[in-house]
XYZ file of N, CA and C in Angstrom:
270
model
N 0.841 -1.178 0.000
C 0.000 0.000 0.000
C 0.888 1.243 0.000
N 0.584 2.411 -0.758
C 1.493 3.465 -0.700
C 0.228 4.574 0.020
N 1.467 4.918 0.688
C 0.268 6.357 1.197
C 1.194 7.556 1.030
N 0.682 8.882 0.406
C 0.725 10.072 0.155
C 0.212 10.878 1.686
N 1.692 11.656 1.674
C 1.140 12.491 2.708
C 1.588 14.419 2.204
N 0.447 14.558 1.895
C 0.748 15.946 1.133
C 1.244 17.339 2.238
N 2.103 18.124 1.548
C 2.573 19.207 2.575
C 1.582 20.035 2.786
N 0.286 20.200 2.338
C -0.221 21.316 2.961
C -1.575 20.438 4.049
N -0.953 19.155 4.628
C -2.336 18.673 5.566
C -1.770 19.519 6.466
N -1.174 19.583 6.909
C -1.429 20.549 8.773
C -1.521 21.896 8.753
N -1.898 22.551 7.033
C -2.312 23.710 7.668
C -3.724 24.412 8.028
N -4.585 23.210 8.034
C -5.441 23.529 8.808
C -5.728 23.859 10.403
N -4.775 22.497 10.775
C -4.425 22.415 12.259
C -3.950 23.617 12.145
N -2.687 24.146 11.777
C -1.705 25.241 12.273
C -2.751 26.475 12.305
N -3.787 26.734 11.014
C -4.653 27.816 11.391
C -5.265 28.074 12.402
N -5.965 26.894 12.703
C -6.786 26.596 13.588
C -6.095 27.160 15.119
N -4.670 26.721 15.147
C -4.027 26.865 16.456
C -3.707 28.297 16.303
N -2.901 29.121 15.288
C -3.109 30.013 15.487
C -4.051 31.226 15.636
N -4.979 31.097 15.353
C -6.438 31.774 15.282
C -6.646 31.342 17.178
N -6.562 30.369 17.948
C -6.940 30.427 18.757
C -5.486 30.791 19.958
N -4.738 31.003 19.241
C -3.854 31.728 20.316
C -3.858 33.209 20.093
N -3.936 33.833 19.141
C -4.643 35.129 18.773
C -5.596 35.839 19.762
N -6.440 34.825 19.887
C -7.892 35.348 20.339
C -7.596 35.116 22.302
N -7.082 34.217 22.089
C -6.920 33.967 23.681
C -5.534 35.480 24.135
N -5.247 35.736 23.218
C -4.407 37.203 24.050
C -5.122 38.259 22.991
N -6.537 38.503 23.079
C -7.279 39.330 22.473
C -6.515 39.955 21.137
N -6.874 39.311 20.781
C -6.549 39.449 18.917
C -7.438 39.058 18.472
N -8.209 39.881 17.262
C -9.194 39.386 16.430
C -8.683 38.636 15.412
N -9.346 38.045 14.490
C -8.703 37.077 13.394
C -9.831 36.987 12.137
N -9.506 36.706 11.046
C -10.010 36.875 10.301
C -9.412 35.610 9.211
N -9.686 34.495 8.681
C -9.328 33.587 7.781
C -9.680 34.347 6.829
N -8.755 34.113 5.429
C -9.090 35.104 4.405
C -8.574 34.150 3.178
N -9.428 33.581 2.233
C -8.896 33.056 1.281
C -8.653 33.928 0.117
N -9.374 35.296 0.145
C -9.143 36.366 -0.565
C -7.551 36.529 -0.843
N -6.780 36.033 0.178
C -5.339 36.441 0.045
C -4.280 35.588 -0.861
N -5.177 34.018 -1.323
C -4.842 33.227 -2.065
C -5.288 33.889 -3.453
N -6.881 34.122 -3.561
C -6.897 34.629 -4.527
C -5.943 35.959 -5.411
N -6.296 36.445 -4.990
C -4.762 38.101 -4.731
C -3.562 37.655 -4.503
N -3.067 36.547 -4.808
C -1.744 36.362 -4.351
C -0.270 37.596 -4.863
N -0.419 38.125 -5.749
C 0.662 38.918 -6.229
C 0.140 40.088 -5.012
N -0.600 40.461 -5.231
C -0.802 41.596 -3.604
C -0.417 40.995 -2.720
N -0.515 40.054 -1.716
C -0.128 39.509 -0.796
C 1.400 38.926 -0.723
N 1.540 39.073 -2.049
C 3.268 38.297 -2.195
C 3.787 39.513 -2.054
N 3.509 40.864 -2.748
C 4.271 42.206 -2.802
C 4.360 42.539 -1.942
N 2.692 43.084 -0.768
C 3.102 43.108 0.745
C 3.789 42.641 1.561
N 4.142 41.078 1.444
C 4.690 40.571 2.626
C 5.777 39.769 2.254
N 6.310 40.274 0.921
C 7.557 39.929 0.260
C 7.788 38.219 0.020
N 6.716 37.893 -0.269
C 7.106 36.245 -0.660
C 7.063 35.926 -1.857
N 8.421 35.291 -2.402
C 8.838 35.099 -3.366
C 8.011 34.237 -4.118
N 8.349 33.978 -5.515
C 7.639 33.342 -6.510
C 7.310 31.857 -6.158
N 8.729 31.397 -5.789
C 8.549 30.115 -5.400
C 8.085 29.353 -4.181
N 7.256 30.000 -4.033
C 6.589 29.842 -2.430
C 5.181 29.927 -2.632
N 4.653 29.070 -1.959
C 2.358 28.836 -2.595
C 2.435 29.517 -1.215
N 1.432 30.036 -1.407
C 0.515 30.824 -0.326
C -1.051 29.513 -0.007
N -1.019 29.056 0.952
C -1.616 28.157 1.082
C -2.978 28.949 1.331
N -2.629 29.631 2.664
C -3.654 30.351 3.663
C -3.498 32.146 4.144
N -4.353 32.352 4.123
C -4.083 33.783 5.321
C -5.080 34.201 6.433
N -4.187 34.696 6.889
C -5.164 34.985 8.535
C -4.469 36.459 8.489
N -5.104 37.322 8.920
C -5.825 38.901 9.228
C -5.563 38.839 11.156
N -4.287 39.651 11.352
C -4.482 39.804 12.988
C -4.586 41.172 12.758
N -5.743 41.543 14.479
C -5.630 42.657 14.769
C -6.454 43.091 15.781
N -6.477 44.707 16.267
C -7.340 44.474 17.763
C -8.811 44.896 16.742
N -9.319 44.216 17.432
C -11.126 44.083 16.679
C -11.818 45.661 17.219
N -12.509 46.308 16.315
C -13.000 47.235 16.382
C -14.343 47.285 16.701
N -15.077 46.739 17.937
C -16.187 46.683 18.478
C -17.117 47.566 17.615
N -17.226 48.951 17.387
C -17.833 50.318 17.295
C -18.032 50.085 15.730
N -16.859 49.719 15.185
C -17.422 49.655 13.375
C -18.363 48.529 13.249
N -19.267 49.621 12.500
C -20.415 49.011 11.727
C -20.509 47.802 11.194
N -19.784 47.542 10.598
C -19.994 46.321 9.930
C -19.919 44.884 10.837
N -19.335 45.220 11.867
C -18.983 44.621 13.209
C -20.196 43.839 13.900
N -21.329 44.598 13.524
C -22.804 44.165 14.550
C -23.715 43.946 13.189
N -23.409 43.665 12.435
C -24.061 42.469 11.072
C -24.309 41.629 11.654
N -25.473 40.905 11.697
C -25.625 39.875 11.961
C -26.386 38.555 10.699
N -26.414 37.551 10.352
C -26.702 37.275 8.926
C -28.144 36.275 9.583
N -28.681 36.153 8.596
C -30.499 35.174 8.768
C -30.122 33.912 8.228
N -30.079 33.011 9.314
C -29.829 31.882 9.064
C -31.402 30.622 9.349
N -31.017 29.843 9.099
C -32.523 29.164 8.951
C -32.480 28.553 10.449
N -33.558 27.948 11.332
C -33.504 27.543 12.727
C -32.037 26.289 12.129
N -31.942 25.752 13.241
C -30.826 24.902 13.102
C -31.999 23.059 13.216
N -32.920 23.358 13.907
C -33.924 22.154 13.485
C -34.688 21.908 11.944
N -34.037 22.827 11.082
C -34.713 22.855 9.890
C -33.332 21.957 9.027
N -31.883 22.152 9.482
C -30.960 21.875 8.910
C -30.256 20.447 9.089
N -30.523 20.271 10.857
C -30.100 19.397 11.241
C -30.855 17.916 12.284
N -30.430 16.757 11.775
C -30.763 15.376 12.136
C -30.412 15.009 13.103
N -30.491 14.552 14.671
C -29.443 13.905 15.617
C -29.811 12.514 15.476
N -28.912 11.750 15.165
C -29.675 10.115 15.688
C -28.682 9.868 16.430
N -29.526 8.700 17.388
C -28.700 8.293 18.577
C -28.472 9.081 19.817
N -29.782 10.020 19.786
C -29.226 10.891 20.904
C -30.530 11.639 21.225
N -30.704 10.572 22.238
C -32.018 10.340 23.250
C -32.109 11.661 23.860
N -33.479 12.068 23.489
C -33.523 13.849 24.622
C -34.287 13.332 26.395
C-alpha cells in the first residue's frame, strides 16, 4: 500500500491553532482566502517570493467593536430545519 502524505495537511491544524492563540491574548482574526486569490498583492506586501504557494491567510488585529460592519448579523434558517441527531435520546 502506498500512502501520500501531502505538505499542505497541517495547515489547517496550524490555522486553527493560530487563530486560537490570537484570540486567547485578544486578537481578532479573520481567515481570508481572498489572500490566495490576490496572491501577487499579498506576495508584494509581505515579500514572498515566486517560489513559495501561499496556502492560507489569517488577518491579525485588535477588533473594532464600534465599526459598523462589526454588529451584522446574517439570517440563518432555525438549526432544526438543517439538522438530524440520531442516537441521541432527549
Amino acid at each position: 500500500m502506498r500512502v501520500i502524505i501531502r505538505l499542505t495537511a497541517p495547515t489547517g491544524a496550524m490555522t486553527y491553532g493560530l487563530v486560537l492563540a490570537a484570540w486567547s491574548k485578544g486578537l481578532g482574526t479573520v481567515i481570508n482566502g481572498q489572500g490566495i486569490m490576490q496572491s501577487p498583492v499579498v506576495r508584494e506586501a509581505a515579500n514572498i517570493p515566486e517560489d513559495q504557494v501561499i496556502l492560507t491567510c489569517v488577518a491579525l488585529g485588535w477588533s473594532d467593536k464600534e465599526f459598523v460592519a462589526n454588529s451584522v448579523v446574517s439570517r440563518r434558517r432555525p438549526i432544526e430545519n438543517v439538522t438530524r441527531y440520531l442516537g441521541f435520546e432527549e
